[in-house]
XYZ file of C-alpha atoms in Angstrom:
652
model
C -0.278 0.517 -0.128
C 2.783 2.693 1.451
C 5.045 1.527 -1.866
C 1.775 2.434 -4.240
C 1.429 5.721 -2.320
C 4.485 7.287 -1.344
C 7.971 7.050 -3.654
C 11.415 5.477 -1.888
C 14.049 7.130 -1.911
C 17.792 5.649 -2.303
C 18.728 7.514 1.242
C 16.881 8.076 4.091
C 18.284 11.659 4.464
C 16.974 11.951 1.613
C 12.816 10.327 2.125
C 9.973 12.713 1.619
C 6.010 12.382 3.112
C 7.979 10.742 6.358
C 5.578 12.138 8.649
C 2.258 11.120 6.657
C 4.246 7.039 6.256
C 5.037 7.008 9.854
C 1.640 7.940 10.912
C -0.108 6.054 8.240
C 1.646 2.755 8.907
C 1.321 2.987 12.947
C -2.291 3.724 12.544
C -2.777 0.414 10.208
C -0.669 -1.509 13.108
C -3.101 0.445 15.889
C -6.237 -0.801 13.674
C -4.595 -4.547 12.814
C -3.834 -5.503 16.117
C -7.077 -4.065 17.992
C -8.628 -5.622 15.630
C -7.003 -9.289 16.876
C -7.397 -8.724 20.185
C -11.242 -8.086 19.243
C -12.080 -10.661 17.560
C -10.536 -12.757 20.855
C -12.343 -10.950 23.082
C -15.635 -12.072 23.379
C -13.890 -15.634 24.071
C -12.340 -14.336 26.531
C -15.623 -12.642 28.563
C -17.179 -16.324 28.103
C -14.907 -18.645 29.419
C -14.452 -16.190 32.688
C -17.540 -15.855 33.121
C -18.193 -19.339 33.196
C -15.538 -19.907 35.843
C -17.082 -16.851 37.972
C -20.754 -17.210 37.486
C -21.167 -20.705 36.162
C -23.446 -21.313 33.519
C -22.745 -18.640 30.244
C -26.213 -16.097 30.349
C -27.915 -15.478 27.219
C -26.525 -12.459 25.755
C -28.502 -10.385 23.284
C -26.771 -10.423 20.528
C -25.634 -13.575 19.023
C -22.094 -14.969 18.064
C -21.508 -13.580 14.917
C -23.009 -9.932 15.789
C -20.468 -10.422 19.012
C -17.505 -10.840 17.508
C -18.028 -8.577 14.638
C -19.118 -5.910 17.264
C -16.347 -6.377 19.072
C -13.412 -6.315 16.661
C -15.025 -3.221 15.274
C -14.819 -1.836 18.716
C -11.548 -3.506 19.737
C -9.971 -1.745 15.844
C -11.158 1.109 17.046
C -9.671 1.303 20.101
C -6.031 0.134 18.547
C -6.293 2.789 16.525
C -6.801 5.239 19.033
C -3.848 3.940 21.561
C -1.270 3.513 18.577
C -1.882 7.363 17.647
C -1.790 8.348 21.371
C 1.070 6.196 21.706
C 3.159 7.236 18.294
C 2.637 11.245 19.760
C 4.164 10.628 22.755
C 6.938 8.840 21.214
C 7.713 11.248 18.296
C 7.573 14.683 20.109
C 9.936 16.788 19.723
C 12.037 14.848 17.129
C 14.379 15.270 14.482
C 13.241 15.156 10.770
C 15.884 12.800 10.127
C 14.374 10.250 12.551
C 11.111 10.723 10.782
C 12.821 9.786 7.648
C 14.863 7.437 9.183
C 12.166 5.224 10.176
C 9.918 5.477 6.769
C 12.334 4.645 4.735
C 12.948 1.440 6.512
C 9.178 0.588 6.404
C 8.876 1.553 2.855
C 12.279 -1.153 2.602
C 10.618 -4.156 4.567
C 8.918 -6.024 1.802
C 7.805 -8.266 3.699
C 6.123 -5.733 6.162
C 4.851 -3.723 2.812
C 3.458 -7.508 2.044
C 1.288 -7.632 4.875
C -0.192 -4.245 4.735
C -1.411 -4.925 1.130
C -3.043 -7.972 2.698
C -3.992 -6.430 5.944
C -5.529 -3.787 3.619
C -6.968 -5.855 0.536
C -8.669 -8.153 3.206
C -10.813 -5.113 5.361
C -11.756 -3.782 1.598
C -13.478 -7.182 0.842
C -14.871 -7.827 4.190
C -16.168 -4.310 5.119
C -18.023 -4.971 1.896
C -19.283 -8.645 1.868
C -20.520 -8.181 5.130
C -22.427 -4.921 3.789
C -24.142 -6.256 1.751
C -24.725 -9.040 3.882
C -25.998 -6.923 6.463
C -27.847 -5.193 3.940
C -29.934 -8.394 2.539
C -30.436 -9.459 6.295
C -28.147 -12.260 5.880
C -26.909 -11.030 9.361
C -28.719 -10.842 13.121
C -27.169 -7.603 13.613
C -29.732 -5.579 16.156
C -27.804 -1.931 15.238
C -27.700 -0.720 12.224
C -25.971 -1.039 9.122
C -21.998 0.640 9.893
C -21.357 -1.858 12.570
C -21.572 -4.569 10.457
C -19.538 -2.833 8.232
C -16.507 -1.645 10.718
C -16.792 -5.711 11.808
C -16.430 -7.134 8.535
C -13.425 -4.622 8.173
C -11.377 -5.605 11.030
C -12.598 -9.304 10.504
C -10.932 -8.952 6.983
C -7.746 -7.431 8.437
C -7.658 -10.440 10.668
C -8.067 -12.667 7.806
C -5.662 -10.977 5.746
C -3.173 -10.829 7.874
C -2.666 -14.997 8.093
C -2.876 -15.064 4.946
C -0.329 -13.150 4.649
C 1.622 -15.448 7.351
C 0.335 -18.853 6.316
C 1.511 -18.042 1.944
C 4.831 -16.078 3.044
C 8.011 -18.324 1.568
C 10.899 -15.925 3.992
C 12.935 -17.851 6.020
C 14.271 -17.497 9.011
C 18.133 -17.041 6.881
C 16.339 -14.473 5.223
C 15.277 -12.491 7.403
C 18.726 -12.444 9.877
C 20.233 -11.629 6.521
C 17.626 -8.228 5.552
C 16.534 -10.572 2.498
C 19.145 -8.285 0.502
C 20.801 -8.970 -2.842
C 24.620 -9.488 -2.339
C 27.086 -7.369 -3.663
C 29.680 -8.025 -6.785
C 32.561 -10.037 -5.649
C 34.921 -10.362 -8.316
C 38.069 -8.162 -7.653
C 37.652 -9.423 -4.593
C 39.786 -9.690 -0.618
C 39.204 -13.702 -1.294
C 39.428 -13.616 -4.721
C 43.031 -15.088 -5.685
C 44.742 -12.830 -7.649
C 48.467 -13.476 -9.526
C 51.038 -11.124 -6.895
C 54.927 -11.105 -7.368
C 56.887 -12.640 -4.494
C 58.281 -11.010 -1.438
C 61.596 -11.313 -0.542
C 63.081 -11.065 2.580
C 64.674 -7.965 3.615
C 68.727 -7.819 2.468
C 71.161 -8.134 5.701
C 73.036 -6.069 3.493
C 70.750 -3.133 4.229
C 71.228 -4.466 8.354
C 74.175 -3.906 8.307
C 74.442 -0.706 6.620
C 71.658 0.707 8.787
C 74.294 -0.278 11.963
C 76.689 1.704 9.993
C 74.411 4.777 9.495
C 73.505 4.140 13.686
C 76.972 5.093 14.492
C 77.577 7.517 12.491
C 74.104 9.888 13.572
C 75.725 8.479 16.496
C 79.528 10.532 16.281
C 77.104 13.519 14.927
C 74.168 14.399 17.823
C 72.781 17.568 17.563
C 73.955 20.506 19.491
C 70.630 21.009 21.490
C 67.722 18.984 22.679
C 63.901 21.221 21.898
C 61.059 19.842 22.707
C 58.310 20.092 21.195
C 56.203 23.557 21.731
C 52.678 24.458 20.007
C 52.114 27.896 18.221
C 48.905 29.591 19.921
C 46.338 29.605 17.327
C 46.100 31.889 15.135
C 49.637 32.128 14.616
C 50.753 30.280 11.294
C 48.618 32.208 9.033
C 50.607 35.442 10.983
C 53.580 34.181 10.766
C 56.356 36.471 9.959
C 60.217 36.975 9.594
C 60.093 38.335 13.147
C 58.186 35.459 14.791
C 60.263 32.697 13.013
C 63.253 33.946 14.174
C 62.732 34.992 17.322
C 60.128 31.156 18.141
C 63.151 29.421 19.413
C 65.812 30.289 21.291
C 69.084 29.311 19.237
C 72.342 31.423 18.687
C 74.066 32.071 15.353
C 77.429 30.220 16.779
C 74.842 27.888 17.359
C 73.904 26.999 14.263
C 76.758 27.111 12.986
C 78.074 24.338 15.050
C 74.977 21.828 13.663
C 75.287 22.842 10.458
C 78.979 21.024 11.053
C 77.520 17.822 11.847
C 74.692 17.860 9.531
C 77.916 18.288 6.406
C 80.166 15.809 7.890
C 76.328 13.247 8.164
C 76.367 13.936 4.359
C 79.453 13.233 3.078
C 79.369 9.888 5.106
C 75.946 9.162 3.626
C 76.412 5.767 1.503
C 75.838 4.617 -1.242
C 73.257 2.496 -2.661
C 73.436 -0.914 -1.847
C 73.023 -2.807 -5.326
C 71.142 -5.745 -5.052
C 69.431 -5.820 -1.814
C 66.372 -4.451 -3.641
C 63.920 -5.651 -6.401
C 60.810 -4.666 -7.245
C 57.339 -2.537 -6.594
C 55.077 -2.610 -3.090
C 53.070 -1.371 -0.725
C 54.809 -0.449 2.713
C 51.851 0.007 5.379
C 52.819 1.112 8.942
C 50.442 -0.685 11.732
C 50.631 -1.993 15.481
C 48.187 -2.034 18.269
C 44.497 0.155 17.331
C 46.258 0.935 13.820
C 46.464 -2.477 12.714
C 43.021 -2.609 13.052
C 42.899 0.374 10.296
C 44.902 -0.670 8.641
C 43.318 -3.384 7.669
C 40.438 -1.736 6.622
C 43.457 0.008 4.083
C 44.532 -3.353 3.128
C 41.253 -4.496 2.149
C 40.662 -1.206 -0.029
C 43.642 -2.103 -2.124
C 43.111 -5.893 -2.625
C 38.845 -5.311 -3.447
C 40.371 -2.281 -5.938
C 42.375 -4.700 -7.524
C 45.684 -3.676 -6.700
C 47.888 -6.481 -7.075
C 50.760 -4.984 -5.524
C 53.003 -6.838 -2.433
C 52.511 -5.679 0.751
C 54.804 -5.572 3.622
C 53.255 -4.464 7.328
C 55.446 -2.976 9.481
C 55.032 -3.251 13.747
C 57.332 -2.353 16.359
C 57.692 -5.737 17.590
C 55.651 -9.187 17.598
C 53.450 -7.760 21.040
C 51.548 -4.962 18.978
C 50.317 -7.157 16.581
C 46.897 -8.998 17.316
C 47.811 -12.652 18.196
C 46.895 -14.693 14.382
C 46.038 -11.113 12.109
C 49.731 -11.743 10.303
C 48.899 -15.403 9.240
C 45.200 -14.191 7.919
C 46.623 -11.437 6.329
C 48.948 -13.934 4.539
C 46.273 -16.148 3.493
C 45.238 -13.761 1.129
C 48.831 -13.814 -0.855
C 51.401 -11.113 -1.656
C 51.171 -10.004 2.162
C 53.571 -10.366 5.172
C 54.515 -9.083 8.445
C 57.524 -7.482 9.200
C 58.763 -6.626 12.345
C 61.632 -3.586 13.016
C 62.989 -5.055 16.542
C 64.256 -7.907 13.716
C 66.290 -5.293 11.903
C 67.532 -2.970 14.744
C 69.124 -4.133 18.004
C 68.971 -0.536 19.922
C 65.776 0.864 19.915
C 66.989 3.499 22.171
C 66.449 6.388 19.852
C 63.017 5.542 19.314
C 60.975 7.275 21.141
C 58.279 7.810 18.639
C 55.530 6.219 16.370
C 56.753 8.961 13.259
C 60.011 7.724 13.371
C 58.895 4.337 12.674
C 58.467 5.734 8.942
C 61.851 5.546 7.940
C 62.799 2.190 9.416
C 59.726 0.150 7.167
C 60.814 1.653 3.711
C 64.766 1.618 3.974
C 64.397 -1.851 5.190
C 61.609 -3.379 3.188
C 62.484 -5.417 0.936
C 61.035 -3.201 -2.310
C 62.780 -1.108 -4.543
C 60.531 0.890 -5.427
C 58.073 1.734 -2.191
C 54.681 2.566 -2.315
C 53.975 3.855 1.007
C 51.312 4.382 3.208
C 49.789 5.611 6.684
C 47.596 2.930 7.994
C 44.891 5.247 7.743
C 45.993 6.464 4.428
C 43.530 4.396 1.537
C 43.349 4.126 -1.916
C 39.793 5.372 -3.511
C 41.088 3.681 -6.843
C 43.167 0.273 -8.198
C 46.978 2.089 -7.137
C 48.930 0.115 -8.910
C 49.561 2.293 -12.058
C 50.773 4.752 -10.372
C 54.070 3.975 -10.402
C 54.000 4.170 -14.233
C 52.840 8.386 -13.690
C 54.994 10.516 -15.531
C 55.560 12.480 -12.282
C 57.394 9.748 -10.527
C 59.150 8.691 -13.919
C 60.481 12.325 -14.293
C 61.337 11.961 -10.724
C 62.029 9.325 -8.437
C 59.732 11.052 -5.645
C 56.755 12.297 -5.353
C 55.616 14.220 -1.982
C 52.047 15.141 -1.810
C 50.432 18.660 0.196
C 49.356 18.997 3.025
C 47.511 22.350 4.263
C 50.151 25.241 5.584
C 52.569 26.457 4.695
C 56.042 25.864 5.838
C 56.721 27.512 9.581
C 60.470 26.574 9.397
C 63.257 28.270 11.787
C 65.010 30.515 9.356
C 68.327 28.670 10.441
C 66.771 24.614 8.822
C 67.862 25.740 4.763
C 71.385 27.157 6.159
C 71.872 24.599 9.615
C 70.885 21.438 6.334
C 73.230 23.470 3.413
C 70.370 24.690 1.564
C 71.539 28.591 1.896
C 75.020 29.398 2.933
C 73.377 32.241 5.806
C 69.859 32.295 7.327
C 66.550 33.167 6.011
C 65.635 36.491 5.434
C 61.838 35.658 4.419
C 58.842 33.644 5.473
C 59.134 30.359 3.691
C 56.683 30.089 0.454
C 57.003 26.301 0.085
C 53.973 23.632 0.904
C 54.002 20.766 4.531
C 53.830 18.240 2.713
C 51.294 14.999 3.834
C 53.377 11.993 5.142
C 50.497 9.355 5.293
C 51.472 8.764 1.294
C 54.888 8.613 0.110
C 55.675 7.465 -3.490
C 59.756 7.035 -3.390
C 62.870 5.391 -5.542
C 65.662 4.258 -3.332
C 67.956 3.915 -6.420
C 67.635 7.341 -7.009
C 66.752 8.418 -3.482
C 68.844 6.228 -1.585
C 70.978 8.841 0.141
C 67.933 11.538 0.458
C 65.690 8.683 2.609
C 69.640 7.937 4.470
C 69.467 11.743 5.365
C 66.279 12.062 6.612
C 66.500 8.970 8.611
C 68.909 11.305 10.217
C 66.483 13.789 10.913
C 63.965 11.191 11.894
C 66.835 9.844 14.528
C 67.317 12.845 16.248
C 63.519 14.590 14.947
C 61.684 14.016 17.940
C 64.871 16.076 20.310
C 64.982 18.554 17.738
C 64.747 18.442 14.265
C 60.768 18.126 14.075
C 60.888 21.629 16.113
C 63.392 22.821 13.979
C 60.921 21.907 10.797
C 57.505 23.160 12.749
C 57.901 25.567 15.296
C 55.465 25.018 16.896
C 53.438 24.728 13.401
C 51.342 21.772 12.461
C 52.416 18.963 11.846
C 55.041 18.530 13.663
C 56.659 14.980 12.679
C 58.086 13.430 10.370
C 56.297 14.445 7.066
C 58.457 17.686 6.359
C 62.126 15.493 7.002
C 61.939 14.040 3.868
C 61.007 17.515 1.702
C 63.807 18.521 3.445
C 65.780 15.833 2.795
C 65.914 16.230 -1.232
C 65.607 19.970 -0.645
C 69.281 19.406 1.010
C 71.504 16.914 -1.534
C 69.075 18.805 -4.122
C 67.764 16.009 -5.596
C 64.634 16.195 -8.584
C 61.467 15.217 -6.880
C 57.572 16.269 -7.600
C 54.922 17.943 -5.673
C 51.913 17.342 -6.281
C 50.653 20.496 -7.713
C 47.106 19.788 -6.692
C 45.629 21.113 -3.215
C 44.529 18.662 -1.440
C 40.407 18.562 -1.062
C 39.193 18.370 2.156
C 36.333 15.584 2.372
C 33.418 16.439 5.093
C 30.847 15.212 7.036
C 26.686 14.651 6.018
C 24.897 17.106 7.842
C 21.686 14.854 6.647
C 20.718 16.718 3.963
C 23.759 15.417 1.940
C 25.841 18.981 2.420
C 29.016 19.288 4.284
C 29.498 20.101 7.448
C 32.381 20.732 10.202
C 35.803 21.499 8.873
C 36.272 17.788 7.577
C 37.049 14.033 8.447
C 39.514 12.994 5.970
C 42.382 14.666 3.521
C 41.519 13.424 -0.460
C 44.885 13.349 -2.436
C 45.585 13.551 -5.745
C 46.379 11.028 -8.955
C 50.079 12.118 -10.125
C 48.946 10.913 -13.256
C 46.884 13.696 -14.144
C 49.000 16.868 -13.144
C 46.059 19.043 -15.042
C 43.100 18.338 -13.096
C 42.365 16.922 -9.875
C 41.390 13.132 -9.681
C 41.342 11.596 -6.023
C 43.525 8.598 -5.390
C 43.732 8.529 -2.030
C 41.369 9.094 0.974
C 43.582 9.661 4.346
C 41.241 10.384 7.488
C 43.245 12.677 9.672
C 40.048 12.231 11.739
C 37.753 9.871 11.853
C 39.100 6.698 11.758
C 38.118 3.842 9.707
C 38.656 0.856 12.342
C 34.968 -0.990 12.074
C 35.649 -2.141 16.015
C 36.244 1.735 17.068
C 32.969 2.634 14.716
C 30.543 -0.004 15.918
C 30.776 -1.407 19.558
C 28.798 -1.011 22.238
C 31.823 -2.207 24.658
C 34.777 -3.824 23.970
C 37.740 -5.684 25.074
C 41.112 -3.578 23.877
C 43.321 -6.306 22.541
C 46.910 -6.180 24.676
C 48.630 -5.455 21.370
C 47.460 -1.999 21.698
C 47.807 -1.108 25.465
C 51.343 -0.262 27.237
C 53.470 -2.203 28.661
C 52.491 -0.212 31.747
C 49.003 -1.774 31.523
C 49.857 -4.746 30.094
C 51.859 -5.131 33.686
C 48.645 -4.567 35.554
C 46.865 -7.240 33.772
C 43.333 -5.878 34.230
C 41.207 -5.292 31.317
C 40.178 -2.686 29.460
C 37.274 -1.648 27.869
C 36.595 1.204 25.299
C 32.885 2.303 23.211
C 33.061 3.174 19.514
C 31.093 6.468 17.354
C 27.927 4.594 17.368
C 27.560 4.999 21.605
C 28.785 8.611 21.709
C 25.831 10.627 21.525
C 27.927 13.358 21.884
C 29.981 12.043 18.888
C 30.371 13.646 15.419
C 28.968 10.721 13.453
C 26.610 8.926 15.919
C 23.315 10.482 14.176
C 25.181 8.742 10.926
C 25.642 5.540 12.657
C 22.028 4.622 13.844
C 19.835 6.204 11.554
C 21.669 4.615 8.073
C 22.794 7.957 7.200
C 26.053 8.303 4.872
C 28.690 9.783 6.820
C 30.646 10.990 3.683
C 28.652 14.298 2.584
C 26.965 12.805 -0.975
C 26.528 17.218 -2.276
C 29.567 18.437 -1.177
C 31.568 20.806 -4.187
C 34.607 18.958 -4.045
C 33.978 15.730 -2.607
C 33.966 11.556 -3.408
C 30.496 11.703 -4.684
C 31.475 15.010 -6.875
C 34.520 13.562 -8.356
C 32.614 10.404 -9.569
C 33.410 8.377 -6.356
C 30.051 7.568 -4.645
C 30.981 3.423 -4.196
C 34.357 4.552 -2.149
C 32.294 5.042 0.976
C 30.119 1.526 0.518
C 33.179 -0.357 -0.075
C 34.872 0.846 2.722
C 32.012 -0.277 4.331
C 32.044 -3.911 2.617
C 35.533 -4.449 3.824
C 35.181 -3.312 7.103
C 31.753 -6.087 7.065
C 34.198 -8.707 6.723
C 37.016 -7.379 9.372
C 34.049 -7.130 11.445
C 32.722 -10.308 10.851
C 35.290 -12.805 9.806
C 38.830 -13.495 11.622
C 41.075 -11.984 14.712
C 39.235 -8.750 14.380
C 35.391 -9.580 14.905
C 32.571 -9.131 16.893
C 29.057 -11.099 16.803
C 27.495 -7.899 18.119
C 30.158 -5.341 15.815
C 29.187 -8.098 12.912
C 25.254 -7.603 13.167
C 25.782 -4.403 13.285
C 27.844 -3.260 10.683
C 25.351 -5.850 8.300
C 22.701 -4.099 9.767
C 24.499 0.115 8.477
C 25.202 -1.509 5.107
C 21.426 -2.861 4.993
C 19.930 1.054 6.175
C 22.568 3.160 4.225
C 23.677 0.760 1.049
C 20.221 -1.278 0.552
C 22.967 -4.393 0.471
C 25.015 -6.880 2.728
C 27.804 -8.565 0.827
C 27.254 -11.830 3.413
C 30.966 -13.250 5.174
C 30.799 -16.855 5.627
C 33.216 -19.169 6.725
C 36.181 -16.410 5.659
C 34.937 -16.175 1.969
C 32.528 -13.800 0.410
C 29.829 -16.185 -1.369
C 30.361 -17.828 -4.385
C 33.827 -17.027 -3.856
C 36.449 -19.468 -5.893
């Protein structure tokens, strides 16, 4: 009935006539339930009377008339009761809640079929018994309306019973939401011809020992702790502000310049034969592994055949069984930094780990990805982009202009004097990097020097309290210091914002979109760096989940206490609570410059498809999380994947 009267929108937030749909549905349901109760009420009264008063007294109306009268009154009472209940239930609710409920009513085929049968019964019962009463076929004491109303109520009950008896829906279909399955190619479960991954070379491990000794011979002469600019100062940075921010004299800068020069002169040459092929390097470990699982799943879902190395500090950071699970898909291996670096005392911050991951990876050409930076199209062709082929190193821009110390170009040998103007170049987003190690080995080693002493010196020298304290500007600084040829993507990054409930964006943003280097003229999205919302299925969909020991600090692990966390779906004050609970897209679909505007509407669906697999099968699986994720896929995208026994349906 409702599907014939009202259109069913693609997304819940666009559903028109929501108040009318929900009101009609509730009143119809109240009518139906009231008719059922009213129809059987006389039998209950008769049985109760027989127990309390003995033989049943004579009624003024025959049984047929009494049943019809009771059913009619029950249907009216049920309708009134549901009208009042719905008013109290929905009073003051936001429009999206009306839309969500009405959208789900129209999407429920079984519910609509029951409504159709019930409505058909109402019409046939009202007409049939009305005609019968008019011709004197029923012994009715009252007027024709009682027969018509009673017939309608009886017809409603008969129609509902008919629906139940003729319905072919199975229990399994109900549990699976009776939805179409997504296509399965390309897929995580599909076997792909992926190049074999060799073990990291011992030659590189020996060279690292030499590098570490070189770095220790030339440490910075100052210790500079992390500081942060006051709000708004980055945009208003002046030469004086940048020059005075750090307490450094020219003599101190000169001493550091000498140390830097000594390091540059001793940088090793590329170890021939130590690396081979192309591949993806992803940094994971602890809670970052769940996020990386989504990124890895997206690379395979989009058809990538590049081998993948997952890097963590040590075995403690691995969720038990996760590496074996990843290896089963082929072309994915886990590596641990402590297997190659014995002395980790200089590595106090997670930012520092990108360097050993890239240096020790077995690949000669590396696409590095943070765990939260995922492709939105197949990334494999990136190595053939002219921007990479011409220079061998590609970096992507961040939001901000550089705020480095005026002494930075002097210390690093770029200039012979202290800078006298504000830097005009852009900082970089190192969540994704493309690097040819043979062409830029010494730049990589110099960046290792900057990261080795990053938390105590270089991170602060390069940012001076500006945004982005960490490893990100060590890479372009090393390239500039050695006057190497490299590419900075000319397209400014685009911001993906949250959906405000109407498809339009709200807030300052939730993720950064970076451009495909294959097209230097037009911005075409290649990577989505989720710097605010982390797409870990448990972090999104848990009510209360237990933290895995791999994600805990050493102190917490020693305490041996269970640590729990709540996901975004349970945080009513969170940015995406409404989206997760009411089946709304998180990404704004009508935002100019967003993924949908650039022809990538299916990206968000694909991410949830991958997260469904992570939440339903494997080491991160959780029964409630799985159910909620499938329900979200149902309500938001109208489909689920259904992973069974570790594979999609119809997987070879």
